[in-house]
mmCIF file of C-alpha atoms and ligand atoms in Angstrom:
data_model
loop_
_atom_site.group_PDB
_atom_site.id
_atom_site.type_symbol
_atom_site.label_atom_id
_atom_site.label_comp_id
_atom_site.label_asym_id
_atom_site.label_seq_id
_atom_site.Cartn_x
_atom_site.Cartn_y
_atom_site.Cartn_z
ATOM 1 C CA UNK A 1 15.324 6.516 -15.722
ATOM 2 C CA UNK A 2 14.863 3.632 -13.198
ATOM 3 C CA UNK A 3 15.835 1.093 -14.742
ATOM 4 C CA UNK A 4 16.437 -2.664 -13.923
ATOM 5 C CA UNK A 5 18.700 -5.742 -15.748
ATOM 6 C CA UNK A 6 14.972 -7.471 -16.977
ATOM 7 C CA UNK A 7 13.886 -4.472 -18.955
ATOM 8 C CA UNK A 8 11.507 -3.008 -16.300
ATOM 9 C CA UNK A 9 11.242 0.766 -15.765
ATOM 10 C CA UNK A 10 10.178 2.213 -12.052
ATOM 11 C CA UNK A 11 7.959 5.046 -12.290
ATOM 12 C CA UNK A 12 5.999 4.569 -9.134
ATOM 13 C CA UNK A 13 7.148 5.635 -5.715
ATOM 14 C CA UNK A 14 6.275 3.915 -2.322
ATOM 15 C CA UNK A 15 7.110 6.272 0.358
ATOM 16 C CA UNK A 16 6.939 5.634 3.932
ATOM 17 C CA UNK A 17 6.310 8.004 6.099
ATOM 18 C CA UNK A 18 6.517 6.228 9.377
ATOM 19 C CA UNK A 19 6.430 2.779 10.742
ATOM 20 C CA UNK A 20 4.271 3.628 13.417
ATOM 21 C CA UNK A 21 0.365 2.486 13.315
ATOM 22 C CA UNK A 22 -2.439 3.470 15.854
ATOM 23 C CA UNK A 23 -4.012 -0.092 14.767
ATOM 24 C CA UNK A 24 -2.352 -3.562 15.230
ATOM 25 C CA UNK A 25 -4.134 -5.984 12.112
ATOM 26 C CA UNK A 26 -3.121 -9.374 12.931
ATOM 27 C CA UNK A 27 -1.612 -9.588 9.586
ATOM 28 C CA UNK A 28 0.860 -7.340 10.368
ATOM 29 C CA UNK A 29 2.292 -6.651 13.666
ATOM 30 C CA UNK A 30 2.393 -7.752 16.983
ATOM 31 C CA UNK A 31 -0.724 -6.835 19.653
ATOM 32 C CA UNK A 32 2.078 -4.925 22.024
ATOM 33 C CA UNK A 33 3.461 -3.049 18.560
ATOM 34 C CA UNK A 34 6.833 -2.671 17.550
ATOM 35 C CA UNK A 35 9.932 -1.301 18.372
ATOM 36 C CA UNK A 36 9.466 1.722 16.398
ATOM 37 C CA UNK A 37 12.086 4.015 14.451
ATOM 38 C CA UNK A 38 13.994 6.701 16.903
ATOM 39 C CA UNK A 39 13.439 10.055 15.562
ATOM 40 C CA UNK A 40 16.424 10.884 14.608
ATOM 41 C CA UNK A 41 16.612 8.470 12.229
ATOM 42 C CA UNK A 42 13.211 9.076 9.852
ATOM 43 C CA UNK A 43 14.126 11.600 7.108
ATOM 44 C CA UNK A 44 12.509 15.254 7.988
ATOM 45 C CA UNK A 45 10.570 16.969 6.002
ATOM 46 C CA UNK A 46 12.998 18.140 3.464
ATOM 47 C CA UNK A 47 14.995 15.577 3.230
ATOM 48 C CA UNK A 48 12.018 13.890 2.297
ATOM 49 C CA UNK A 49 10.881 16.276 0.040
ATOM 50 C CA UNK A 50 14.459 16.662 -1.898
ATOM 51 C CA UNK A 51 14.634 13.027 -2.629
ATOM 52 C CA UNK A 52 10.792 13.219 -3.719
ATOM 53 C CA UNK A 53 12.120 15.780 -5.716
ATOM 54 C CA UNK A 54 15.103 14.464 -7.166
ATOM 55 C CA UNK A 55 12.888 11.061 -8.037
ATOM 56 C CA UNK A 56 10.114 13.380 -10.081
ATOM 57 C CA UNK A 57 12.493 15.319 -11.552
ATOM 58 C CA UNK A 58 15.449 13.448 -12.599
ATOM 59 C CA UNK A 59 14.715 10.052 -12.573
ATOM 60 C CA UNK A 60 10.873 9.352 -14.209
ATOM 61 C CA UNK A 61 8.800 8.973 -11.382
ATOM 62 C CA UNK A 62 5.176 9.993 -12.014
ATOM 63 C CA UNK A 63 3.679 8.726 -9.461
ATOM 64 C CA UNK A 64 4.153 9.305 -5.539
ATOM 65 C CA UNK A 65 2.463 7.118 -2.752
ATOM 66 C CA UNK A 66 2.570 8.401 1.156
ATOM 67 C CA UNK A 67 2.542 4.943 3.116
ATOM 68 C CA UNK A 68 3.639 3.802 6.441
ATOM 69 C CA UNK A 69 2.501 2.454 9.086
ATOM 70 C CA UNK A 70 -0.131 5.100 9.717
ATOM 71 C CA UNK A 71 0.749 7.742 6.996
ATOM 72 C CA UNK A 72 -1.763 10.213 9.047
ATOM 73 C CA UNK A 73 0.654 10.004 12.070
ATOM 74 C CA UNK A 74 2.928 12.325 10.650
ATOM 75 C CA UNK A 75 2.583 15.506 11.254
ATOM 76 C CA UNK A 76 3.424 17.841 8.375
ATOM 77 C CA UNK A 77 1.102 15.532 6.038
ATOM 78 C CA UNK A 78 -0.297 17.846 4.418
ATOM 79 C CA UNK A 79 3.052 20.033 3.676
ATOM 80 C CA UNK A 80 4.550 16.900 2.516
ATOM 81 C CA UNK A 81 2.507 16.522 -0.131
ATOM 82 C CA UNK A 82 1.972 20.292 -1.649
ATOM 83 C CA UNK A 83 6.193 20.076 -1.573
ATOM 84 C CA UNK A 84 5.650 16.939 -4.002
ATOM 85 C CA UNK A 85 3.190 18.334 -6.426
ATOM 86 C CA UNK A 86 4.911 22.044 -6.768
ATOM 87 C CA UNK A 87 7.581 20.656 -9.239
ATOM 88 C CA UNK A 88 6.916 20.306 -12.872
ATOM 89 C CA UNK A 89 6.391 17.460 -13.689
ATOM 90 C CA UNK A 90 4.316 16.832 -11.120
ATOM 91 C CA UNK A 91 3.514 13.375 -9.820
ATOM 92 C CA UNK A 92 0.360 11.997 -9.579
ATOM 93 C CA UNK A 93 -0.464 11.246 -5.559
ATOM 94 C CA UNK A 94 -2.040 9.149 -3.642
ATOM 95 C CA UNK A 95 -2.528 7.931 0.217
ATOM 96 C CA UNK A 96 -2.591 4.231 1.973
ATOM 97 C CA UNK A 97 -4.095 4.881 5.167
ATOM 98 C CA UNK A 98 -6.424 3.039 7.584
ATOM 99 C CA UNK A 99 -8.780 5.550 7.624
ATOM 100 C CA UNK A 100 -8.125 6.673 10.782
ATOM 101 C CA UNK A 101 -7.997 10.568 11.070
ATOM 102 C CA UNK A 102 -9.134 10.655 7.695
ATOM 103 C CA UNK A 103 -12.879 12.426 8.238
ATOM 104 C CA UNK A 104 -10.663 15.595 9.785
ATOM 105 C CA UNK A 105 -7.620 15.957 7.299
ATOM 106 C CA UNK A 106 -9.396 15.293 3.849
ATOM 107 C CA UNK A 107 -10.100 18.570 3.366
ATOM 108 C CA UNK A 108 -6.232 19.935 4.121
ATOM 109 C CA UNK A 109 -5.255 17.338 1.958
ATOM 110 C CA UNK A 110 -7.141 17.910 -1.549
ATOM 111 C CA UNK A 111 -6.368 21.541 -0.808
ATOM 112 C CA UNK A 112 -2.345 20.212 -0.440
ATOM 113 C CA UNK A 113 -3.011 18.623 -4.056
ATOM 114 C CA UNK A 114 -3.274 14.841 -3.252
ATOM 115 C CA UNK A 115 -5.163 13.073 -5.753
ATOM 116 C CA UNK A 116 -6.532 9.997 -3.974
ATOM 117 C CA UNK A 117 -6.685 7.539 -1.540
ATOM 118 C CA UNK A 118 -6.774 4.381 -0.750
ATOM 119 C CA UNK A 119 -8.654 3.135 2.628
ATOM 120 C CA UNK A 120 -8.267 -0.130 4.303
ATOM 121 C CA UNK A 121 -11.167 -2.334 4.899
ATOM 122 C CA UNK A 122 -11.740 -5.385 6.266
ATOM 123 C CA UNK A 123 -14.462 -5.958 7.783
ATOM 124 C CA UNK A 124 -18.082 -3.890 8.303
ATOM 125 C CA UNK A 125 -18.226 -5.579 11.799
ATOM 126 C CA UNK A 126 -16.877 -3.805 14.997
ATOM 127 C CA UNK A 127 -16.809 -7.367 16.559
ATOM 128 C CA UNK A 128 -14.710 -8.446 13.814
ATOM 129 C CA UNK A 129 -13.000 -5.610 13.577
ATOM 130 C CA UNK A 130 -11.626 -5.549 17.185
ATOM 131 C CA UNK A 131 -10.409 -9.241 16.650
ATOM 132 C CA UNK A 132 -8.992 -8.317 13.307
ATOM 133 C CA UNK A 133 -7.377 -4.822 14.372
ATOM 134 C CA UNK A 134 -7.216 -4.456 18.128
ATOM 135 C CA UNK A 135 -9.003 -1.664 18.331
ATOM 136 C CA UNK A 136 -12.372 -0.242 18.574
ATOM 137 C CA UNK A 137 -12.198 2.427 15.287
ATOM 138 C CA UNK A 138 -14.559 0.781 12.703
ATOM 139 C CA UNK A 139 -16.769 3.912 12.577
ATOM 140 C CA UNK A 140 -13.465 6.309 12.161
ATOM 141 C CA UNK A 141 -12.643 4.356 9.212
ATOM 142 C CA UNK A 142 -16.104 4.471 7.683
ATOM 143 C CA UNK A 143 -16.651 8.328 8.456
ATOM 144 C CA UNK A 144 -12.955 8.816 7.150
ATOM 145 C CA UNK A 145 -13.735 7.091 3.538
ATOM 146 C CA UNK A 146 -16.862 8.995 3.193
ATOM 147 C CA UNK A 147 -14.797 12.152 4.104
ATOM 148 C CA UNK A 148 -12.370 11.119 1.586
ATOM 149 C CA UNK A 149 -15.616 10.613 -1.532
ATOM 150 C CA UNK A 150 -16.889 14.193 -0.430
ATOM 151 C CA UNK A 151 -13.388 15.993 -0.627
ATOM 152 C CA UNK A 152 -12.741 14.979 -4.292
ATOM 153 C CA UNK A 153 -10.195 12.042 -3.274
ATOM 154 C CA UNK A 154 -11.755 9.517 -6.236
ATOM 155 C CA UNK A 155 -11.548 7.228 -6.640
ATOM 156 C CA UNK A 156 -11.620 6.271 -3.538
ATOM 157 C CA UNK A 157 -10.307 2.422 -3.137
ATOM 158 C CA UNK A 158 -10.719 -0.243 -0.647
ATOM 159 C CA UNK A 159 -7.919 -2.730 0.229
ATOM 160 C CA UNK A 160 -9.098 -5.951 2.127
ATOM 161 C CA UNK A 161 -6.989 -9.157 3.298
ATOM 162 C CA UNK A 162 -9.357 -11.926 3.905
ATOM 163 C CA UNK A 163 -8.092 -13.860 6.533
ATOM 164 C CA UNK A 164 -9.553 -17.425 7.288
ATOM 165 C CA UNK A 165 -12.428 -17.510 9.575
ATOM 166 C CA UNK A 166 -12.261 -14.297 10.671
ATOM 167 C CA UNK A 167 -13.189 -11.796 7.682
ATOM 168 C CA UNK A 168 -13.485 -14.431 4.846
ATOM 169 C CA UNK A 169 -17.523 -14.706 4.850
ATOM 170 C CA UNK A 170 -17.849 -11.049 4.157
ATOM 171 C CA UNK A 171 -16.371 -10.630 0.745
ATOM 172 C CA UNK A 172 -19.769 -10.291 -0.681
ATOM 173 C CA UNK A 173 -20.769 -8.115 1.605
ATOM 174 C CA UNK A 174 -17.745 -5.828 1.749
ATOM 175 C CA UNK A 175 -18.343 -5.727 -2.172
ATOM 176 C CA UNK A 176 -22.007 -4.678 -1.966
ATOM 177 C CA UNK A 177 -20.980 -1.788 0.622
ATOM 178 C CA UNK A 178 -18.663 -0.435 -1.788
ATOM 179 C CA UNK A 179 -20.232 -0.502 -5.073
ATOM 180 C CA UNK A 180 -23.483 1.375 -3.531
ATOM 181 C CA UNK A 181 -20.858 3.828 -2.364
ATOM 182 C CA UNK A 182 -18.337 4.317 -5.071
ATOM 183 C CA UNK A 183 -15.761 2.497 -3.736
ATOM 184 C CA UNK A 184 -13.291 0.683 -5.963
ATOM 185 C CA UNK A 185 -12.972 -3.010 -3.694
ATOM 186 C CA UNK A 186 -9.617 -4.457 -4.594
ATOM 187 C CA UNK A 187 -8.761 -7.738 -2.064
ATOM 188 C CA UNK A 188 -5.057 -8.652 -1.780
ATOM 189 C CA UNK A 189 -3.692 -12.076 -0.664
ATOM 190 C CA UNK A 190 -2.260 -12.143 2.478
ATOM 191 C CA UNK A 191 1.385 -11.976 1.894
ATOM 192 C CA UNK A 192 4.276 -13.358 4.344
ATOM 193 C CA UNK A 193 5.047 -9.690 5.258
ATOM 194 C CA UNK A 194 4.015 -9.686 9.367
ATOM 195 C CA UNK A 195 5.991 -8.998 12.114
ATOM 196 C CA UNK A 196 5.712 -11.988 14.060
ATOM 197 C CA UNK A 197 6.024 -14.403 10.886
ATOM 198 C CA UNK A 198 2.734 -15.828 11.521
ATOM 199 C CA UNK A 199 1.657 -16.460 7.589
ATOM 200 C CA UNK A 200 0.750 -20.217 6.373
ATOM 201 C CA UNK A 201 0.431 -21.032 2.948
ATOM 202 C CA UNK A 202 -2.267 -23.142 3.367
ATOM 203 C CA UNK A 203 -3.981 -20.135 5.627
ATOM 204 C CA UNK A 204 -3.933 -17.845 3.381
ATOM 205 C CA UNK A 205 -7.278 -17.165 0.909
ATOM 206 C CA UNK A 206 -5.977 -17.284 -2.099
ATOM 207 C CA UNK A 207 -7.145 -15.338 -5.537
ATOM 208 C CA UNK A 208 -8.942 -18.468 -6.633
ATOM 209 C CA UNK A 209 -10.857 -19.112 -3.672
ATOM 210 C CA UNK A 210 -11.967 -15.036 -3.601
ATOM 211 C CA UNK A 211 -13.548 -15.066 -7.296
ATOM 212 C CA UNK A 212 -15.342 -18.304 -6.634
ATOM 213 C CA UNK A 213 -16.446 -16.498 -3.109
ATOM 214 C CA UNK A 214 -17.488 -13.442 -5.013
ATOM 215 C CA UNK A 215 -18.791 -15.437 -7.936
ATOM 216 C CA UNK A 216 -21.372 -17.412 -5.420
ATOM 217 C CA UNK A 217 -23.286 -14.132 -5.555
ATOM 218 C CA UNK A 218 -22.133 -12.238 -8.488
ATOM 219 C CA UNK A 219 -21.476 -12.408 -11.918
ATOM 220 C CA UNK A 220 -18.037 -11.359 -12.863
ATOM 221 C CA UNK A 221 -16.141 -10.638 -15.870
ATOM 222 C CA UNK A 222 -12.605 -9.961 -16.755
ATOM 223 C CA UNK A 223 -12.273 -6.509 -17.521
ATOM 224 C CA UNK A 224 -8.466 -5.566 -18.338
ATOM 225 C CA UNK A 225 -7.044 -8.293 -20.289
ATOM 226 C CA UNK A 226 -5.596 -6.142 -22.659
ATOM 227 C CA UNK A 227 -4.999 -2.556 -20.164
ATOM 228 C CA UNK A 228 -3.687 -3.820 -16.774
ATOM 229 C CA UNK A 229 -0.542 -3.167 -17.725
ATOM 230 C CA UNK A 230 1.589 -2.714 -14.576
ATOM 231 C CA UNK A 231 -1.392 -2.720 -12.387
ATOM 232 C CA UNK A 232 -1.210 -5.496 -9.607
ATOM 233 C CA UNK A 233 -4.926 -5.857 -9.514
ATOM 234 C CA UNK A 234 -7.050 -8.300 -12.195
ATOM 235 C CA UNK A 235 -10.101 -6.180 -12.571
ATOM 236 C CA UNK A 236 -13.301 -7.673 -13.261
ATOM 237 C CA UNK A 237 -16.748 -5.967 -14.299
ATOM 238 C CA UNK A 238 -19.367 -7.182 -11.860
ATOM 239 C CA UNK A 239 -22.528 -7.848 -13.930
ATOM 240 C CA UNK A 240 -25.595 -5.874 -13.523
ATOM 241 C CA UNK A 241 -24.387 -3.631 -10.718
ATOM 242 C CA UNK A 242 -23.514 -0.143 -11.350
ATOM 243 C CA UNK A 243 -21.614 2.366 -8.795
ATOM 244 C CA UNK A 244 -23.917 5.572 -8.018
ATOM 245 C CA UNK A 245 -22.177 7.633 -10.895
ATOM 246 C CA UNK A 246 -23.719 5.213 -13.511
ATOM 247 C CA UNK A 247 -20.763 3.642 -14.601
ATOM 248 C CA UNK A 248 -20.474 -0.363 -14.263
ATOM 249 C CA UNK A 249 -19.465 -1.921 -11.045
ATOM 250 C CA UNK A 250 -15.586 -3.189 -10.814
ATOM 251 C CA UNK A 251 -13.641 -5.489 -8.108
ATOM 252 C CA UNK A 252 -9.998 -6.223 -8.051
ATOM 253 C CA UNK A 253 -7.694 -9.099 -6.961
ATOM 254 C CA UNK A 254 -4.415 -9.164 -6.112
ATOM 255 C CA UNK A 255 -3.064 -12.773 -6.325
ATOM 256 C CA UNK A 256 0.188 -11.391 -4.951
ATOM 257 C CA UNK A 257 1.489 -14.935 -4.395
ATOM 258 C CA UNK A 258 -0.346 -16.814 -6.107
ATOM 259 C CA UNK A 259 -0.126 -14.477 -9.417
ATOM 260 C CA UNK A 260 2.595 -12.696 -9.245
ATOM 261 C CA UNK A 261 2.769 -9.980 -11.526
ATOM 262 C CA UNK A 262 6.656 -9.189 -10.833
ATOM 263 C CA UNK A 263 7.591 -9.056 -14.325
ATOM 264 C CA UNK A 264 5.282 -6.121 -14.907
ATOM 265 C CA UNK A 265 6.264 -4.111 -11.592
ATOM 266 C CA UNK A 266 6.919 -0.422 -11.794
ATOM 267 C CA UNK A 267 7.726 0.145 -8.454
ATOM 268 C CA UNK A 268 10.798 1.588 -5.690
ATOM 269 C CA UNK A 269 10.278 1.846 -2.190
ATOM 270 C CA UNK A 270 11.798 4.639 0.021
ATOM 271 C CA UNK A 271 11.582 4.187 3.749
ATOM 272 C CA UNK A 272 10.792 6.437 6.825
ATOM 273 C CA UNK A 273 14.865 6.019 7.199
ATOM 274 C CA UNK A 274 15.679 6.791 3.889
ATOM 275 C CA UNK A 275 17.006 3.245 2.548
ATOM 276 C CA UNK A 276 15.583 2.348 -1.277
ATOM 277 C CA UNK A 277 13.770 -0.784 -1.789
ATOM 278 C CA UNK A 278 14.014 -2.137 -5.229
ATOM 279 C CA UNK A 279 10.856 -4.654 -4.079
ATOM 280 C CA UNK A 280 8.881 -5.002 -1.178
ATOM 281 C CA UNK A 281 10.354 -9.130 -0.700
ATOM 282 C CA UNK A 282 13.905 -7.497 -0.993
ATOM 283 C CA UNK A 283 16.833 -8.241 1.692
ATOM 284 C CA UNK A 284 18.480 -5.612 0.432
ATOM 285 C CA UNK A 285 18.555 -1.303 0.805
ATOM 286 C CA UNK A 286 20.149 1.106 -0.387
ATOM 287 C CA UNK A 287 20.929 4.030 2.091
ATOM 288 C CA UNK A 288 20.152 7.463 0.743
ATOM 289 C CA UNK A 289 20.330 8.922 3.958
ATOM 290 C CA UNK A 290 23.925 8.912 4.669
ATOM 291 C CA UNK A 291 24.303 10.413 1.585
ATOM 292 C CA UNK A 292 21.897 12.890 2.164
ATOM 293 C CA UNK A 293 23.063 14.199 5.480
ATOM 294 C CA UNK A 294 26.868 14.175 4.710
ATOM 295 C CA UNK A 295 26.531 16.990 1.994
ATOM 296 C CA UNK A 296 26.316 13.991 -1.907
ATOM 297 C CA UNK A 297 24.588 16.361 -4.661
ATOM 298 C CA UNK A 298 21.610 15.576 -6.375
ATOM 299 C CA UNK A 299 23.974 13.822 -9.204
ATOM 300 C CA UNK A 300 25.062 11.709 -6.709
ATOM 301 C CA UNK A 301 21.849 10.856 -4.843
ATOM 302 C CA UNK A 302 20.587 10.446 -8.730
ATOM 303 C CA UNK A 303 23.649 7.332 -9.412
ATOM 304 C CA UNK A 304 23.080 5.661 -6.112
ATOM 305 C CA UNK A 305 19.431 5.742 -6.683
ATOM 306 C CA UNK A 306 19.444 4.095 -10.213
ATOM 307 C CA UNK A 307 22.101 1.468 -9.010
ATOM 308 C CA UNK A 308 19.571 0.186 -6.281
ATOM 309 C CA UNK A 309 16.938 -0.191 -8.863
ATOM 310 C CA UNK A 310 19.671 -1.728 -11.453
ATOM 311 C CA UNK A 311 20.121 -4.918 -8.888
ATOM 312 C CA UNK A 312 16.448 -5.733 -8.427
ATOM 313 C CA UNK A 313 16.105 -9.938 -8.868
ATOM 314 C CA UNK A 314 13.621 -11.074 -11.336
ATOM 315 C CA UNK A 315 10.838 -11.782 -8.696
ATOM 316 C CA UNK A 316 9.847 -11.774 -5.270
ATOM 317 C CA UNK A 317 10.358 -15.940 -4.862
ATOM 318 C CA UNK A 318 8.028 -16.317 -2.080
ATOM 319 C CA UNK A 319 7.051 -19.558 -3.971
ATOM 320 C CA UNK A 320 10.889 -20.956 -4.048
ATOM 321 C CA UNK A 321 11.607 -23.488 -1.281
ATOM 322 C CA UNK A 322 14.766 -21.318 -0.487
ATOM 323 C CA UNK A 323 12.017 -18.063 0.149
ATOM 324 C CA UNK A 324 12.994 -16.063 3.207
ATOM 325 C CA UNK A 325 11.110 -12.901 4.503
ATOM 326 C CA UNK A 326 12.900 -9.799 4.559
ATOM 327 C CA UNK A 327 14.054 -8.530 7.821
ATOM 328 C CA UNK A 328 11.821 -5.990 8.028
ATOM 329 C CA UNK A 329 7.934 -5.778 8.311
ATOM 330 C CA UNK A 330 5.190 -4.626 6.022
ATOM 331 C CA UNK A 331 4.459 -1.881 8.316
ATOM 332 C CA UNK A 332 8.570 -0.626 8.179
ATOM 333 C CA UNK A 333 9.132 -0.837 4.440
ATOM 334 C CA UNK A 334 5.498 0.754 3.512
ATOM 335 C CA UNK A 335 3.273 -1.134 2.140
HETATM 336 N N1 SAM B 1 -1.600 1.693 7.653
HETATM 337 C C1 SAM B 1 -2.000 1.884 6.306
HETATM 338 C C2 SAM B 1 -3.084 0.914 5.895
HETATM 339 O O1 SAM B 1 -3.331 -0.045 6.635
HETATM 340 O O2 SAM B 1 -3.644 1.112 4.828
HETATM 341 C C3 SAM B 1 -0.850 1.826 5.312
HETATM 342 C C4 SAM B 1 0.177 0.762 5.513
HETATM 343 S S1 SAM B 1 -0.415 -0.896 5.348
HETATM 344 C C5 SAM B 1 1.079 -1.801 5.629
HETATM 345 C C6 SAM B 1 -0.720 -0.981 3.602
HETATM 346 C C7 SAM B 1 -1.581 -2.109 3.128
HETATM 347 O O3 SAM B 1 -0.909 -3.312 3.350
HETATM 348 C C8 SAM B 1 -2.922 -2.241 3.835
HETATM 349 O O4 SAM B 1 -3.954 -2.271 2.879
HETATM 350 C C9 SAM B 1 -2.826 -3.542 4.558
HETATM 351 O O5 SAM B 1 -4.065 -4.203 4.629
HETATM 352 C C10 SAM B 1 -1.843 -4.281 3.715
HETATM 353 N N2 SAM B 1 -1.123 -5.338 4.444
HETATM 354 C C11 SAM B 1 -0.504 -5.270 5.629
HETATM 355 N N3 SAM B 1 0.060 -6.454 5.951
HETATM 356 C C12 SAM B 1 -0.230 -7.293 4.922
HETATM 357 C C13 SAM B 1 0.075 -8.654 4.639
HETATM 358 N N4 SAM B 1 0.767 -9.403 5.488
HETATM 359 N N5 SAM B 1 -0.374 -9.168 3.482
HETATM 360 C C14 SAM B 1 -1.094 -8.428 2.605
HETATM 361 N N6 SAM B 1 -1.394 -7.133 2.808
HETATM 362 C C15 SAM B 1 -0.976 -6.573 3.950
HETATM 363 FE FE1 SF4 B 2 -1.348 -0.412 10.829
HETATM 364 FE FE2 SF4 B 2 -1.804 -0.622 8.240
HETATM 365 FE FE3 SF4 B 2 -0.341 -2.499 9.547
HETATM 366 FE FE4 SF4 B 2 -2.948 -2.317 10.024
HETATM 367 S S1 SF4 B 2 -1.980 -2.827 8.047
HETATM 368 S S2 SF4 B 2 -1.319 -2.472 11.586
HETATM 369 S S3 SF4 B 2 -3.340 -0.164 9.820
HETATM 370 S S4 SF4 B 2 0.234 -0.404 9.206
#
């Protein structure tokens, strides 16, 4: 097992697949991009795939996440994940993407044996859009998340940052879109994660100010209490509204600063490069790759594996005065 010195187990698996993005969200990198990851350097295929496999079946993890950047950039997607879900036990799996490429490669990718996916959203407006992401690809996002409902990818969820006049006055409508659709809405606090170390505290929308948002037009409920268990979101029922399958309408917040649910994390990162992340605030990595390439077993993968996850601190401290962001951005670690 994963384990860590505070009693927490890591069952869930972040993996990046590369740190390169086809949008540029203002949140997290730079309009020219960034100096992305030379080739030689990103795990292939199967050296992915082995320590995927050594994770699943040696060390506990259930659950496998393709990230990035763009996850859809990488070619060999869909081969990536059938290598993942052919070993017993197999991991549950799931996609972060933008959306963008999404309406084509659905398909291959159910067939390949991914469970689901999540799509980020921010806006329904391509004006806002453009400001928000650089680029003109609302519509590819859309048609990509409907692709996603049709090929079996459920539930399909929605990530949004609000981001102070910009995308903040569309929370209710970004939550009506998605409950007439099916689409599980969860909105996530900006985090200080962005290339060009642009977050403010006193920017950022905080999980207080999105209920009472949401709560000008809906009625909401808390509706995990007792079940959240390592689940970053705080669910709530939203009252009288019902997604098309009949069941009753949800929304999720994820107070990542502001309620931080470290304690409770289940989560390792792996990298495009093959370095470990015990946390995605860590200034720390472990290097697998080294390892990898110059001939260590599986054991030995295995040991230097757990002892990254051993080390990880108590919390992410973006709330001590002493806080510094890790070296690398959102978009390089996988988000
Ligand atoms: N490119 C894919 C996407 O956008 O979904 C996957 C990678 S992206 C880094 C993963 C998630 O992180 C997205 O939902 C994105 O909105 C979110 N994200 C990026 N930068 C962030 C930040 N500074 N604070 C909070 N969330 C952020
Ligand atoms: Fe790309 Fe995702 Fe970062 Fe936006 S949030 S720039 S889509 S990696």
């Amino acid at each position: 097992m994963l384990s860590d010195s505070y009693g927490r187990v890591a069952t869930d698996l972040r993996v990046s697949l590369t740190d390169r993005c086809n949008l540029r969200c203002t949140y997290c990198m730079p309009a020219e991009g960034l100096e992305w990851l030379p080739k030689p350097e990103l795990l292939t295929d199967d050296e992915l795939l082995r320590l995927v496999r050594i994770g699943t079946t040696r060390l506990g993890i259930d659950e496998v996440r393709f990230t990035g950047g763009e996850p859809l950039l990488r070619r060999g997607l869909p081969g990536i994940v059938a290598g993942t879900t052919e070993h017993e036990p197999r991991p549950r799996t799931a996609l972060t993407t933008n959306g963008i490429g999404l309406a084509r490669m659905a398909p291959a990718l159910a067939e390949a044996g991914l469970d689901r996916v999540n799509v980020s959203l921010d806006t329904l407006d391509p004006v806002v859009f453009e400001k928000l992401a650089r680029r003109r690809r609302l519509d590819d996002v859309l048609e990509g998340m409907a692709a996603a409902a049709e090929a079996g990818l459920t539930p399909v969820k929605v990530n949004t940052v609000l981001m102070r006049d910009i995308n903040d006055h569309e929370a209710p409508a970004l939550l009506r879109f998605c409950i007439e659709r099916g689409y599980e809405l969860r909105f996530i606090e900006q985090m200080p994660l962005d290339a060009q170390h642009g977050w403010r505290r006193d920017n950022m929308i905080t999980a207080d100010e999105i209920l009472q948002r949401l709560e000008a037009e809906f009625g909401l409920e808390a509706a995990d209490a007792d079940t959240r268990g390592s689940a970053p979101a705080e669910l709530f029922h939203v009252r009288g509204a019902n997604f098309p399958d009949g069941r009753t309408a949800t929304v999720g917040v994820i107070g990542s600063v502001t309620r931080p649910f470290c304690g409770a994390c289940d989560r390792v990162r792996l990298t495009a490069d093959g370095q470990i992340r015990n946390c995605l605030f860590a200034r720390e990595e472990s290097d697998l790759r080294t390892p990898l390439r110059e001939g260590a077993t599986d054991d030995e993968i295995a040991q230097r594996w757990k002892a990254a996850v051993a080390s990880k601190l108590p919390g992410h401290g973006i709330n001590d005065p002493s806080f510094l962001q890790p070296a690398r951005p959102m978009s390089a670690i996988g988000g």
